[in-house]
Coordinates of C-alpha atoms in Angstrom, one line a residue:
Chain A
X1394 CA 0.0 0.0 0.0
X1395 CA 1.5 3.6 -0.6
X1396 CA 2.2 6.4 1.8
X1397 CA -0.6 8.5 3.6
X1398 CA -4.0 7.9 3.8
X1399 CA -5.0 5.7 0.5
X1400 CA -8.7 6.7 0.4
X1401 CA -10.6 9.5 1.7
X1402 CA -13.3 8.3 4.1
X1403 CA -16.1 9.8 4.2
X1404 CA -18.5 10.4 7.6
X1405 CA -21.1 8.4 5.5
X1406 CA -18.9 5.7 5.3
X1407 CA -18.1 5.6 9.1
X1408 CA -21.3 5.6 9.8
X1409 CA -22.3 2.8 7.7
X1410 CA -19.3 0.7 9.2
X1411 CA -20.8 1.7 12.5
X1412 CA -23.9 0.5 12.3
X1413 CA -22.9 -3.0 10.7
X1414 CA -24.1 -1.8 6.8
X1415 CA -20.8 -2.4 5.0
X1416 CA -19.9 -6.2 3.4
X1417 CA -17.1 -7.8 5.0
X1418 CA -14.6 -6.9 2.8
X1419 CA -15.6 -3.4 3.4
X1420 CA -15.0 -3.4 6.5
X1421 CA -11.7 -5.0 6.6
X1422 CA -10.4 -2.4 4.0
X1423 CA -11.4 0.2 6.5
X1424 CA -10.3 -1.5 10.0
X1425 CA -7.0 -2.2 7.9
X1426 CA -6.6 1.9 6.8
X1427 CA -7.7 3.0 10.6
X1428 CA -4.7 0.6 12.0
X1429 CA -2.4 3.1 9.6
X1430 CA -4.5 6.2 10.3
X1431 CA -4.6 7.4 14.0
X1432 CA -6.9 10.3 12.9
X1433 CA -9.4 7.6 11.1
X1434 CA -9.5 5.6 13.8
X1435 CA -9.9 8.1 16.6
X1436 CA -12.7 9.1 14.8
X1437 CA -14.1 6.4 14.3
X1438 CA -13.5 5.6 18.3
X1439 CA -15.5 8.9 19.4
X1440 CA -18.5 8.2 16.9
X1441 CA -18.7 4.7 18.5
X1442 CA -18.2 5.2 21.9
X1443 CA -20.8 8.3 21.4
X1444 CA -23.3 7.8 19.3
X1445 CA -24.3 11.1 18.1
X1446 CA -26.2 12.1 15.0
X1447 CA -23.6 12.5 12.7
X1448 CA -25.5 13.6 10.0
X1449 CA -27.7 16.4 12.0
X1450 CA -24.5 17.7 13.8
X1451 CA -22.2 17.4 10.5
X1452 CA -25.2 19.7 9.3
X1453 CA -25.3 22.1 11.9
X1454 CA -21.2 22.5 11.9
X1455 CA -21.4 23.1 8.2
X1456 CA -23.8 26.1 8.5
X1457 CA -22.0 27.3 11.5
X1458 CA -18.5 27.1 9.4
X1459 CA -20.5 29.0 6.3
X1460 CA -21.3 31.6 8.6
X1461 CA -18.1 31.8 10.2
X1462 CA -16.4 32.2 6.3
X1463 CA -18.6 34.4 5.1
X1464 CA -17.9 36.3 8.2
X1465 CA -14.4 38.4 7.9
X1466 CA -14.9 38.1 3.9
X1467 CA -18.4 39.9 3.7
X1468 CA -19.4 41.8 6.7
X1469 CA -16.2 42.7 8.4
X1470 CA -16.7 46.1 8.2
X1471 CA -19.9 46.0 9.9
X1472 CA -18.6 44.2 11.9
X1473 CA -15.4 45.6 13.1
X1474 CA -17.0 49.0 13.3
X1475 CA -19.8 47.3 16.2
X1476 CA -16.9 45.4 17.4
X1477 CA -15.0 49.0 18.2
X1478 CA -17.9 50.9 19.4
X1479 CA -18.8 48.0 22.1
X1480 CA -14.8 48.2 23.4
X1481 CA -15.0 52.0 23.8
X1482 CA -18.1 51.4 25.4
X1483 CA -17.1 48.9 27.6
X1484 CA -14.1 50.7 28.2
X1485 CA -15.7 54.1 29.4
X1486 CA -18.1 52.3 31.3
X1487 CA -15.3 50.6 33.3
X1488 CA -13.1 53.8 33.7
X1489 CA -17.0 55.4 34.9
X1490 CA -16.8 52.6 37.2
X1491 CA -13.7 52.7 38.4
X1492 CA -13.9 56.7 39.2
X1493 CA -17.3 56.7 40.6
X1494 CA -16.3 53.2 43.0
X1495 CA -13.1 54.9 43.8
X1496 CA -14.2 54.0 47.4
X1497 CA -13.5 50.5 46.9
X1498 CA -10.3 50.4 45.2
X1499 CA -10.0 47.0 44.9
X1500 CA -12.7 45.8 42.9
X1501 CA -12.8 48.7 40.1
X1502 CA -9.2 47.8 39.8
X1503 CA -9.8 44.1 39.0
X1504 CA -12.9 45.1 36.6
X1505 CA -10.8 48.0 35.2
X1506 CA -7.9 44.7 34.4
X1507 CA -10.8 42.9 33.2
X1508 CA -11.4 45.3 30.7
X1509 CA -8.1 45.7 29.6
X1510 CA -7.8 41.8 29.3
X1511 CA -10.3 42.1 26.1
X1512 CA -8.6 44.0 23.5
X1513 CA -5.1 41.6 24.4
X1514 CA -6.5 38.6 23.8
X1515 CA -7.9 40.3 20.4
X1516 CA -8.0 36.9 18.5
X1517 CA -10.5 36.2 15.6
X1518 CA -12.1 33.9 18.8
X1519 CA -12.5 36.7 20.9
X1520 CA -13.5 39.4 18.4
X1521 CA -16.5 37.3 17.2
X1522 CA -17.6 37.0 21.1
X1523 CA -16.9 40.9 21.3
X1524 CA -19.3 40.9 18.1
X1525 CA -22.0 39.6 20.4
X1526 CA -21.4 42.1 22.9
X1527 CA -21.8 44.8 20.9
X1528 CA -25.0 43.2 19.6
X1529 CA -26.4 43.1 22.7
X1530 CA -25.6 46.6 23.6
X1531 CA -26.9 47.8 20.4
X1532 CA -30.1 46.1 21.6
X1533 CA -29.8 47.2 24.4
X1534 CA -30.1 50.7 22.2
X1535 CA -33.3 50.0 20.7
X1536 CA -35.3 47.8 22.9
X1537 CA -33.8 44.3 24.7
X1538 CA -37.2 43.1 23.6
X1539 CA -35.5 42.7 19.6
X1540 CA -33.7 39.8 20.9
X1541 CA -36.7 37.6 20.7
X1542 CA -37.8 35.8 17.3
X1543 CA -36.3 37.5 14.2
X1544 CA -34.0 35.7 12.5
X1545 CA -31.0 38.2 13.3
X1546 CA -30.5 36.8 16.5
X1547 CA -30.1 33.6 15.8
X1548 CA -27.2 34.3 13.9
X1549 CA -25.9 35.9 16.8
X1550 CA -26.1 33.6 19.1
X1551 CA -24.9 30.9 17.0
X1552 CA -21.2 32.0 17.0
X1553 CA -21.8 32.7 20.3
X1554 CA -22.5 29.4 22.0
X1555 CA -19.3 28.6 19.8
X1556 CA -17.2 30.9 22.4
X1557 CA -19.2 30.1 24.9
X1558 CA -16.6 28.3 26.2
X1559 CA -13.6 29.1 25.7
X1560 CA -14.6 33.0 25.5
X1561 CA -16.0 32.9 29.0
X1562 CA -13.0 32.1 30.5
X1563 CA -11.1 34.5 29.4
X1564 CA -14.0 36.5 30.3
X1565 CA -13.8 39.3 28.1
X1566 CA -17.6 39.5 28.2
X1567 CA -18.4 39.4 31.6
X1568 CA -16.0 42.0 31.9
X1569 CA -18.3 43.9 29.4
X1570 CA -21.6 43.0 31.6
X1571 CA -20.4 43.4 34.7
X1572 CA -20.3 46.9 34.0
X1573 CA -23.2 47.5 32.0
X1574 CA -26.5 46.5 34.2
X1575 CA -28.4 46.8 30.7
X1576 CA -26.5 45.2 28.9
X1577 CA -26.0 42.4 31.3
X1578 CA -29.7 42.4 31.2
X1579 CA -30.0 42.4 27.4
X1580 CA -27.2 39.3 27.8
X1581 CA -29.3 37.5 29.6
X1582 CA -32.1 37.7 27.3
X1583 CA -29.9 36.4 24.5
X1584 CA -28.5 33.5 26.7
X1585 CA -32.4 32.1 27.9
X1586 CA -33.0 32.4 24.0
X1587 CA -30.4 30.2 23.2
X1588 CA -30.8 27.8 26.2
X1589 CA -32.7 25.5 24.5
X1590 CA -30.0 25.0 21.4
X1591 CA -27.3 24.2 24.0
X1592 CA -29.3 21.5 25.8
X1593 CA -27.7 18.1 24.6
X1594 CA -30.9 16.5 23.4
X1595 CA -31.1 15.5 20.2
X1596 CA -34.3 17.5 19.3
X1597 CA -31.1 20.7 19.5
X1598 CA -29.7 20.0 16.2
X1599 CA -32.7 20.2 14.1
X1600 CA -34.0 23.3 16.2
X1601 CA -30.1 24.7 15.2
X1602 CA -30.8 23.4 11.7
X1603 CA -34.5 25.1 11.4
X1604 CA -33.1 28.5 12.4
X1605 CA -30.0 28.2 10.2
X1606 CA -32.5 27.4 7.1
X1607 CA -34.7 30.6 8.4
X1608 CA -31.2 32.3 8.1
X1609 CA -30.1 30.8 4.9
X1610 CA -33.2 31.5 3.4
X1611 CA -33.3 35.1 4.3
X1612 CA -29.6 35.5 2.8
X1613 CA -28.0 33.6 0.5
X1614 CA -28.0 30.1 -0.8
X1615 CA -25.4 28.0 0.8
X1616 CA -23.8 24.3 0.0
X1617 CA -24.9 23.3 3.6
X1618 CA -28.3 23.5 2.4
X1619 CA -28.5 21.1 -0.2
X1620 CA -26.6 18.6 2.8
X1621 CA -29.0 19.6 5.6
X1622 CA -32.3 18.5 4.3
X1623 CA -33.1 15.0 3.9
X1624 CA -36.8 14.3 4.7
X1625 CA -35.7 10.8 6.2
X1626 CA -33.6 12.3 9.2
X1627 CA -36.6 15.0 9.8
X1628 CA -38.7 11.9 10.6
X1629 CA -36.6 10.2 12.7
X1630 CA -35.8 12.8 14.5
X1631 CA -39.4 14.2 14.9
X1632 CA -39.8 11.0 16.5
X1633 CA -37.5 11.1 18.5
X1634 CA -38.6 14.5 19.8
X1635 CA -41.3 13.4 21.1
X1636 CA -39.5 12.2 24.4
X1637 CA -36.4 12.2 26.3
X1638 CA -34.7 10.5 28.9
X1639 CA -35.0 12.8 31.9
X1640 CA -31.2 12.4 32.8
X1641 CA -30.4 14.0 29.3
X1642 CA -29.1 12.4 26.2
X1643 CA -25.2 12.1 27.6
X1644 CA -26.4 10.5 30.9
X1645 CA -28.2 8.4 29.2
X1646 CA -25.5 7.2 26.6
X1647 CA -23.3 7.1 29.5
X1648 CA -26.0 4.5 31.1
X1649 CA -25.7 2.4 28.1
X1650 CA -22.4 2.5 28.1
X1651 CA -21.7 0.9 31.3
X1652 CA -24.5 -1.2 31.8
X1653 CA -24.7 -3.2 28.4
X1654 CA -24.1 -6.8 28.4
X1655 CA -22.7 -7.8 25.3
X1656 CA -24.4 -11.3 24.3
X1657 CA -21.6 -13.9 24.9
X1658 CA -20.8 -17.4 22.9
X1659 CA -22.3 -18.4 19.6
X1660 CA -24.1 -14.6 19.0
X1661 CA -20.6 -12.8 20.3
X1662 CA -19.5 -9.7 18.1
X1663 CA -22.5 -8.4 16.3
X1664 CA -22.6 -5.0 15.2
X1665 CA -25.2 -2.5 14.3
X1666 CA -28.3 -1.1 15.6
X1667 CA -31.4 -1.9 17.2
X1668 CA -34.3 0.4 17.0
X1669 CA -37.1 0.4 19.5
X1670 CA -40.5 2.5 19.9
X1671 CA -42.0 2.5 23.3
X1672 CA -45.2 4.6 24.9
X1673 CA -43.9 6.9 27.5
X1674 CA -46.1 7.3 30.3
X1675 CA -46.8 11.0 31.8
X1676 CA -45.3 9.5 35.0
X1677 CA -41.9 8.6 33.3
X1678 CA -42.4 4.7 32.9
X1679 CA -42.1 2.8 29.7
X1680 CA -43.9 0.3 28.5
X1681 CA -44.9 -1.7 25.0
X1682 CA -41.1 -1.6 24.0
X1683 CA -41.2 -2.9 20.1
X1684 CA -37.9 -3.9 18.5
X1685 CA -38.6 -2.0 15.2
X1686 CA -36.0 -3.8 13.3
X1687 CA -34.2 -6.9 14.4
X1688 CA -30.8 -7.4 14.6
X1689 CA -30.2 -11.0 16.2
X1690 CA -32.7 -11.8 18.9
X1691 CA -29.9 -12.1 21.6
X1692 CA -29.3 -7.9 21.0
X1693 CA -33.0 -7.5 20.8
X1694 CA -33.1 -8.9 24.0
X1695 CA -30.3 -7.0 25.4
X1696 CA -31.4 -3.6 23.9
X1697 CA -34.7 -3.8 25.2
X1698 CA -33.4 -5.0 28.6
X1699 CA -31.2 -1.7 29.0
X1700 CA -34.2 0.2 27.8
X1701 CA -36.4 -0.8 30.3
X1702 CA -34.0 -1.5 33.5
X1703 CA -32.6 2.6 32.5
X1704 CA -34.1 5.9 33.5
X1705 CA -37.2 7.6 33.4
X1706 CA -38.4 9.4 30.2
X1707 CA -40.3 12.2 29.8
X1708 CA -42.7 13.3 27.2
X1709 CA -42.0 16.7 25.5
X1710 CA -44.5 19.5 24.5
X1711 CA -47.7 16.4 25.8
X1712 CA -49.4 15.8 28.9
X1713 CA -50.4 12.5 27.3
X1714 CA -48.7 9.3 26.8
X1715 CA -46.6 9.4 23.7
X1716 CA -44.9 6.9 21.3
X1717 CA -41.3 7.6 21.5
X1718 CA -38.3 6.1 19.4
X1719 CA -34.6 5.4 20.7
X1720 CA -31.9 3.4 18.5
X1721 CA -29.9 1.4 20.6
X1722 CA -26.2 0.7 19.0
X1723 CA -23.8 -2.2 19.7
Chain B
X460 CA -13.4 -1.8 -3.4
X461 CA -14.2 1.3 -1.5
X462 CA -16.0 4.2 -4.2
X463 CA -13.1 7.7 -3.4
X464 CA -16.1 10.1 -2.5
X465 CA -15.6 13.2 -4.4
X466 CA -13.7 15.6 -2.4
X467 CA -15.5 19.1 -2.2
X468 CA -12.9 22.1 -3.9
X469 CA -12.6 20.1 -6.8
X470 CA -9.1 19.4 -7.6
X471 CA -7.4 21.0 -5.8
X472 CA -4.8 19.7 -2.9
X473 CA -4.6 20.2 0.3
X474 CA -1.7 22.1 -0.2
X475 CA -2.8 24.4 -3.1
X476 CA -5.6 25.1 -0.9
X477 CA -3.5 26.2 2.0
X478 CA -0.9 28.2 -0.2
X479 CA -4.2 30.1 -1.9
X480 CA -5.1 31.1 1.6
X481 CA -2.1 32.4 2.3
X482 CA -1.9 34.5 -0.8
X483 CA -5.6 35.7 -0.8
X484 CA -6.6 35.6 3.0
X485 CA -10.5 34.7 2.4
X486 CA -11.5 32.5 5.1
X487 CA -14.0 30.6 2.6
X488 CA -10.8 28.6 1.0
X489 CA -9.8 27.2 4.6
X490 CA -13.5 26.5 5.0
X491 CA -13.8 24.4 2.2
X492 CA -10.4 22.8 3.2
X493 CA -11.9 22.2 6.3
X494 CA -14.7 20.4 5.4
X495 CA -12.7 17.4 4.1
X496 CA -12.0 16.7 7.6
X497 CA -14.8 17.9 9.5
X498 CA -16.3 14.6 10.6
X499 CA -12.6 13.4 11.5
X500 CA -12.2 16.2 13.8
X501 CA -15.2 16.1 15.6
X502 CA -15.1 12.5 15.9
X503 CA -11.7 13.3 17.4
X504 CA -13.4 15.4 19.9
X505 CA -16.0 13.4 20.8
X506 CA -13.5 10.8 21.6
X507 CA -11.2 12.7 23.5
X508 CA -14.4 14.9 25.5
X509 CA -17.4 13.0 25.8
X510 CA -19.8 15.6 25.0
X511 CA -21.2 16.5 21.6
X512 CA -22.2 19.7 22.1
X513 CA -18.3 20.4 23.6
X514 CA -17.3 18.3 20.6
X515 CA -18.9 20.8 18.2
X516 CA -17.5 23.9 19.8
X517 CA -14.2 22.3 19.8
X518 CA -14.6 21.9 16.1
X519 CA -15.4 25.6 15.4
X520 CA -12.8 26.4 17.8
X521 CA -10.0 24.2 16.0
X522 CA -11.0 26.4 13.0
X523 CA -10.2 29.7 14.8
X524 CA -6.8 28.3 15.4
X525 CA -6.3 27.1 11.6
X526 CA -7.1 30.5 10.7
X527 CA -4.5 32.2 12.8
X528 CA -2.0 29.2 12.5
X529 CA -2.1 28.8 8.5
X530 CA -1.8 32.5 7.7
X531 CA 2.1 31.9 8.4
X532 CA 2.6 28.3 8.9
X533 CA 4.4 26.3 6.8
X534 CA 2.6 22.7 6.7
X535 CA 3.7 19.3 4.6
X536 CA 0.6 17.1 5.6
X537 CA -2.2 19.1 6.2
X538 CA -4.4 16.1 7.3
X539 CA -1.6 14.8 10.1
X540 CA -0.7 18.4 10.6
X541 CA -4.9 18.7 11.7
X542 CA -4.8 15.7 13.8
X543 CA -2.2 16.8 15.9
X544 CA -3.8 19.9 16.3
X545 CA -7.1 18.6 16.9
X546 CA -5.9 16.5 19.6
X547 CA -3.5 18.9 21.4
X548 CA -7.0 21.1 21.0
X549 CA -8.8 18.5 22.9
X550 CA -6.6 17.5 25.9
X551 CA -5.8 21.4 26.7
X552 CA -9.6 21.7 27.2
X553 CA -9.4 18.6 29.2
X554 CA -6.5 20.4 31.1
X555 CA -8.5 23.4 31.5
X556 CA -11.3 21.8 33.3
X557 CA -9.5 18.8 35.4
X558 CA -6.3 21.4 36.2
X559 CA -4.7 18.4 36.2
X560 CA -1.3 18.1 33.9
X561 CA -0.9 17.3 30.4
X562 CA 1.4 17.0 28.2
X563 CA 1.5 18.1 24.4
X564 CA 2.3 15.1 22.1
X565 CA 5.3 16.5 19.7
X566 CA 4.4 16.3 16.0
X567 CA 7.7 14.0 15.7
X568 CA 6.3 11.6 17.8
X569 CA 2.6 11.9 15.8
X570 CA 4.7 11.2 12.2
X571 CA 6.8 8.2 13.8
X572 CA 3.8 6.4 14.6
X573 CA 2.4 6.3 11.3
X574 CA 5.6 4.7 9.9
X575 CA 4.9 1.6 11.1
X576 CA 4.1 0.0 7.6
X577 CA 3.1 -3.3 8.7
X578 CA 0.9 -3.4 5.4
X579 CA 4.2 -2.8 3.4
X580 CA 5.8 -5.8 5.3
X581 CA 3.8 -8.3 4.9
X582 CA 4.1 -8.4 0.8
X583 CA 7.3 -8.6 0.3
X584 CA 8.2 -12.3 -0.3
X585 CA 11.5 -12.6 0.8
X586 CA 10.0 -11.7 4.7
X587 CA 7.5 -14.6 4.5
X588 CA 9.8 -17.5 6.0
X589 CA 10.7 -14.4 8.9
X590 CA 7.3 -13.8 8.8
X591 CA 5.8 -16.7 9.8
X592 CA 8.2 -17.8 12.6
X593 CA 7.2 -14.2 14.0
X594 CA 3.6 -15.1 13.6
X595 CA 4.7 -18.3 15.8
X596 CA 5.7 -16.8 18.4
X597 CA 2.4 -14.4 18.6
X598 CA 0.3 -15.6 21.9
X599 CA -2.8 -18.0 20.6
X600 CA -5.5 -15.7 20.2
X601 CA -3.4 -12.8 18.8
X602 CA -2.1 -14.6 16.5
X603 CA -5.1 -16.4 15.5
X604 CA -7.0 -12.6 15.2
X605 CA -4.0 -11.0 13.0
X606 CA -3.4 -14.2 10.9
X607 CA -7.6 -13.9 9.8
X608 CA -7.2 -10.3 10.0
X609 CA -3.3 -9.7 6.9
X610 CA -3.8 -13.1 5.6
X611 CA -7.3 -13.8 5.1
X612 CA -8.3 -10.2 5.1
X613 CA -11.2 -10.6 7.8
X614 CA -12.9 -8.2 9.3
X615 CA -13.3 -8.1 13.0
X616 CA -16.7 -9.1 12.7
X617 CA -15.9 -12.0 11.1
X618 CA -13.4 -12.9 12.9
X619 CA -15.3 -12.3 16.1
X620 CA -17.7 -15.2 14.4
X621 CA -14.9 -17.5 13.7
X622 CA -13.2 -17.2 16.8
X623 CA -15.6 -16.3 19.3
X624 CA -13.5 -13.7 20.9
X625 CA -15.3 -10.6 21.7
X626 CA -14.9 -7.3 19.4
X627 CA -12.9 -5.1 21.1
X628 CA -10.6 -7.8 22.1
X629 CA -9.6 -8.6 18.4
X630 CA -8.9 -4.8 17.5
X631 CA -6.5 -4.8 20.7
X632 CA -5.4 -8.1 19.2
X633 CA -5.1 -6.8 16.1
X634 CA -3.2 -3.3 17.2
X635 CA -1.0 -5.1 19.7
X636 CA -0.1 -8.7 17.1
X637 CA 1.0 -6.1 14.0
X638 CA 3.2 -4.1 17.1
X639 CA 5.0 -7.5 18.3
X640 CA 5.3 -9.1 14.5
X641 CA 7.1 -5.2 13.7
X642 CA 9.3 -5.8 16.5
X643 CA 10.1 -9.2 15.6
X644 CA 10.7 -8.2 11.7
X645 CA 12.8 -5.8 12.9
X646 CA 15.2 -8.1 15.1
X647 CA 15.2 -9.9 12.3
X648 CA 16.4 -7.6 9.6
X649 CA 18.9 -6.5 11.9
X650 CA 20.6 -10.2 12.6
X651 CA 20.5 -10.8 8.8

């Protein structure tokens, strides 16, 4: 075989190999190039081990790296000049501050340091989180009330849950907030309307994806577009909207994790998926747990075993029992 | 065999890709360079943090640094180039949040792993009688795993069937039999 990587695989393929739809020979080819590929077989490791969807998250990273290119190219004038006005704000506010707190010395001085911390660590990941800043002062302007439905937004808070972070530790918005009452106010707004897209459930990725279509639709036509929309996933994933665990979606992988029993002897080593409905009751119980597709009836066993023996669910948006779908991968 | 999927940018390299950023600064060339890899890296990450949503910032956050990094950075393979910094991304996050101590893997140490070319080994004739005293000395079920795995060209599925040993075992098998067999090749090449 010659140097480097011999094929490029793609996340489709990994995902097929996951869940047990390659041929053997397939399979071998790709085991073989992960042995001689660190990168590959990480990957592959971390998609295992957590199950996501790959295809709604590959989605939702795509439109969040559009946006994030089209950024410096298109707007960054815009942007540099909201970027600039938030700093001097920021930056009289805390000088304010610190002259009208000169009675305690101490804190204006760490605030005023604070302040200072957010034009040196200036970095394209810290300018796009100042970007947010600024948007929420210049809400703050008009009305804090403008940071609830319209598209706009969306976009902002989008590359802001991306610095979420990192950006807060360097805290150069805090910083900001902390000496802004408004705009810490305004902040706040922002951060309860994006609470729901940083929740790990898997119902986030398609709210994520229904705002970034309202936002690709009201601008311009972008590649992620065509990749985002398959009416197959929508289903699935409507479906599985319908309910959650109540510990979350990462407790609950977590759960599966340590507590499956891999059938042992002549079934050993299967691979692939075994999806299940079930009826969640309002008081968190399942019940009438169908294996929707059968993939040896040792796993079928076993999947709806950890199913049943795991936490509580709860129905979403219904006070009614509701039919709920989960996809169990060995 | 495996269908190449088309790889988005059309023709052009990795490292035309890189050199055009450098020239032109627009972000959108790294973006599309990016993309090749996108589901490698966050795979990465999800490996290395547990956490999908954490796995997706870390992806748009590995970005950030590509954008800073390639403006000046000279790289030979982008794609081992990424992994490393993907990785290094990863465990300083980890570092950040445990405070405990980590160490960055040198990129040396990255490239010397992927030289081991057991793949190589294996079809060259003259090794075979080397070869298969090596295989010999392999413990029973390692053996028996990498024997299915270079010779037969199993998968680990199938060999889990054959065998009866359980999955993950035969990929440890697998990674640990092809590290012994190098060793042994090696000692052997030297002596001769």
């Amino acid at each position: 075989m010659k140097e480097g990587p011999p094929y490029h695989y793609s996340a489709e393929d990994i995902q097929r190999y996951i869940q047990g739809k390659m041929n053997p020979e397939e399979m071998h080819a790709l085991e073989k190039a992960a042995l001689e590929d660190p990168f590959l077989a990480d990957a592959i490791e971390g998609i295992r081990e957590m199950q996501p969807d790959l295809d709604a998250d590959l989605a939702e990273l795509t439109t969040r790296l559009s946006e994030r290119t089209k950024q410096k190219t298109v707007k960054v004038n815009r942007f540099t000049v909201i970027a600039a006005a938030a700093l001097v704000i920021s930056i009289s506010l805390a000088a304010w501050l610190f002259f009208r707190e000169s009675d305690t010395p101490q804190i204006a001085k760490l605030e005023e340091t604070q302040a200072i911390v957010t034009p040196d660590s200036g970095s394209a990941a810290s300018a796009s989180s100042v970007e947010t800043s600024a948007d929420s002062a210049a809400s703050e302007g008009q009305a804090p009330a403008a940071t609830k439905i319209s598209p706009e937004p969306s976009i902002a808070a989008a590359p802001k849950k991306t610095d979420s972070k990192t950006g807060s530790k360097t805290a150069p918005t805090p910083a900001a907030t902390s000496t802004n009452p408004t705009a810490a106010l305004a902040d706040l707004e922002l951060n309860k309307s994006e609470a729901p897209m940083a929740k790990k459930t898997m119902a986030a990725p398609v709210k994520d994806q229904k705002e970034a279509e309202i936002t690709m639709a009201s601008k311009e036509v972008s590649k992620a577009q065509a990749k985002s929309t398959t009416p197959v996933r929508f289903e699935t994933l409507e479906m599985a909207q319908t309910a959650e665990p109540v510990t979350g979606w990462s407790a609950f992988a977590k759960y599966i994790a340590s507590n499956m029993q891999r059938p042992t002897g002549a079934s050993a080593g299967i691979h692939g998926t075994v999806p299940m409905t079930f009826v969640v009751s309002p008081d968190g119980s399942i019940s009438d747990v169908r294996v929707e597709k059968s993939l040896h009836p040792e796993y079928d066993k076993e999947a709806v075993r950890l199913l049943q023996g795991g936490p509580k669910w709860k129905a979403k948006n219904s006070e009614n029992p509701v039919r709920a779908k989960y996809v169990l991968v060995f | 065999m495996h269908e190449l999927e088309p790889i988005q940018g059309g023709d052009h390299s990795d490292l035309e890709l890189i050199e055009r950023y450098q020239k032109t600064q627009d972000n959108e060339i790294l973006g599309i360079l990016y993309e090749r890899y996108m589901h490698l890296v966050y795979g990465t990450c999800l490996k290395y943090l547990k956490d999908g949503e954490a796995a997706k910032d870390a992806v748009m956050n590995i970005f950030e640094e590509l954008l800073t990094k390639l403006r000046t950075h000279q790289v030979d393979n982008f794609r081992s180039w990424l992994f490393v910094v993907s990785k290094n991304h990863c465990l300083m996050q980890l570092r950040k949040e445990s405070r405990t101590r980590t160490t960055e893997i040198p990129i040396s140490l990255m490239q010397s792993e992927e030289e081991i070319h057991l793949n190589g080994v294996m079809e060259k004739e003259k090794h075979l009688t080397d070869l298969e005293e090596c295989l010999e000395k392999l413990p029973d079920e390692q053996q028996r795993s990498v024997r299915l795995f270079y010779l037969e060209n199993k998968c680990y599925n199938e060999i889990a069937e054959l065998t009866g040993i359980e999955w993950n075992r035969i990929r440890s098998h697998i990674q640990n039999g092809r590290r012994n067999l190098k060793i042994c090749m090696d000692k052997k090449s030297n002596v001769n």
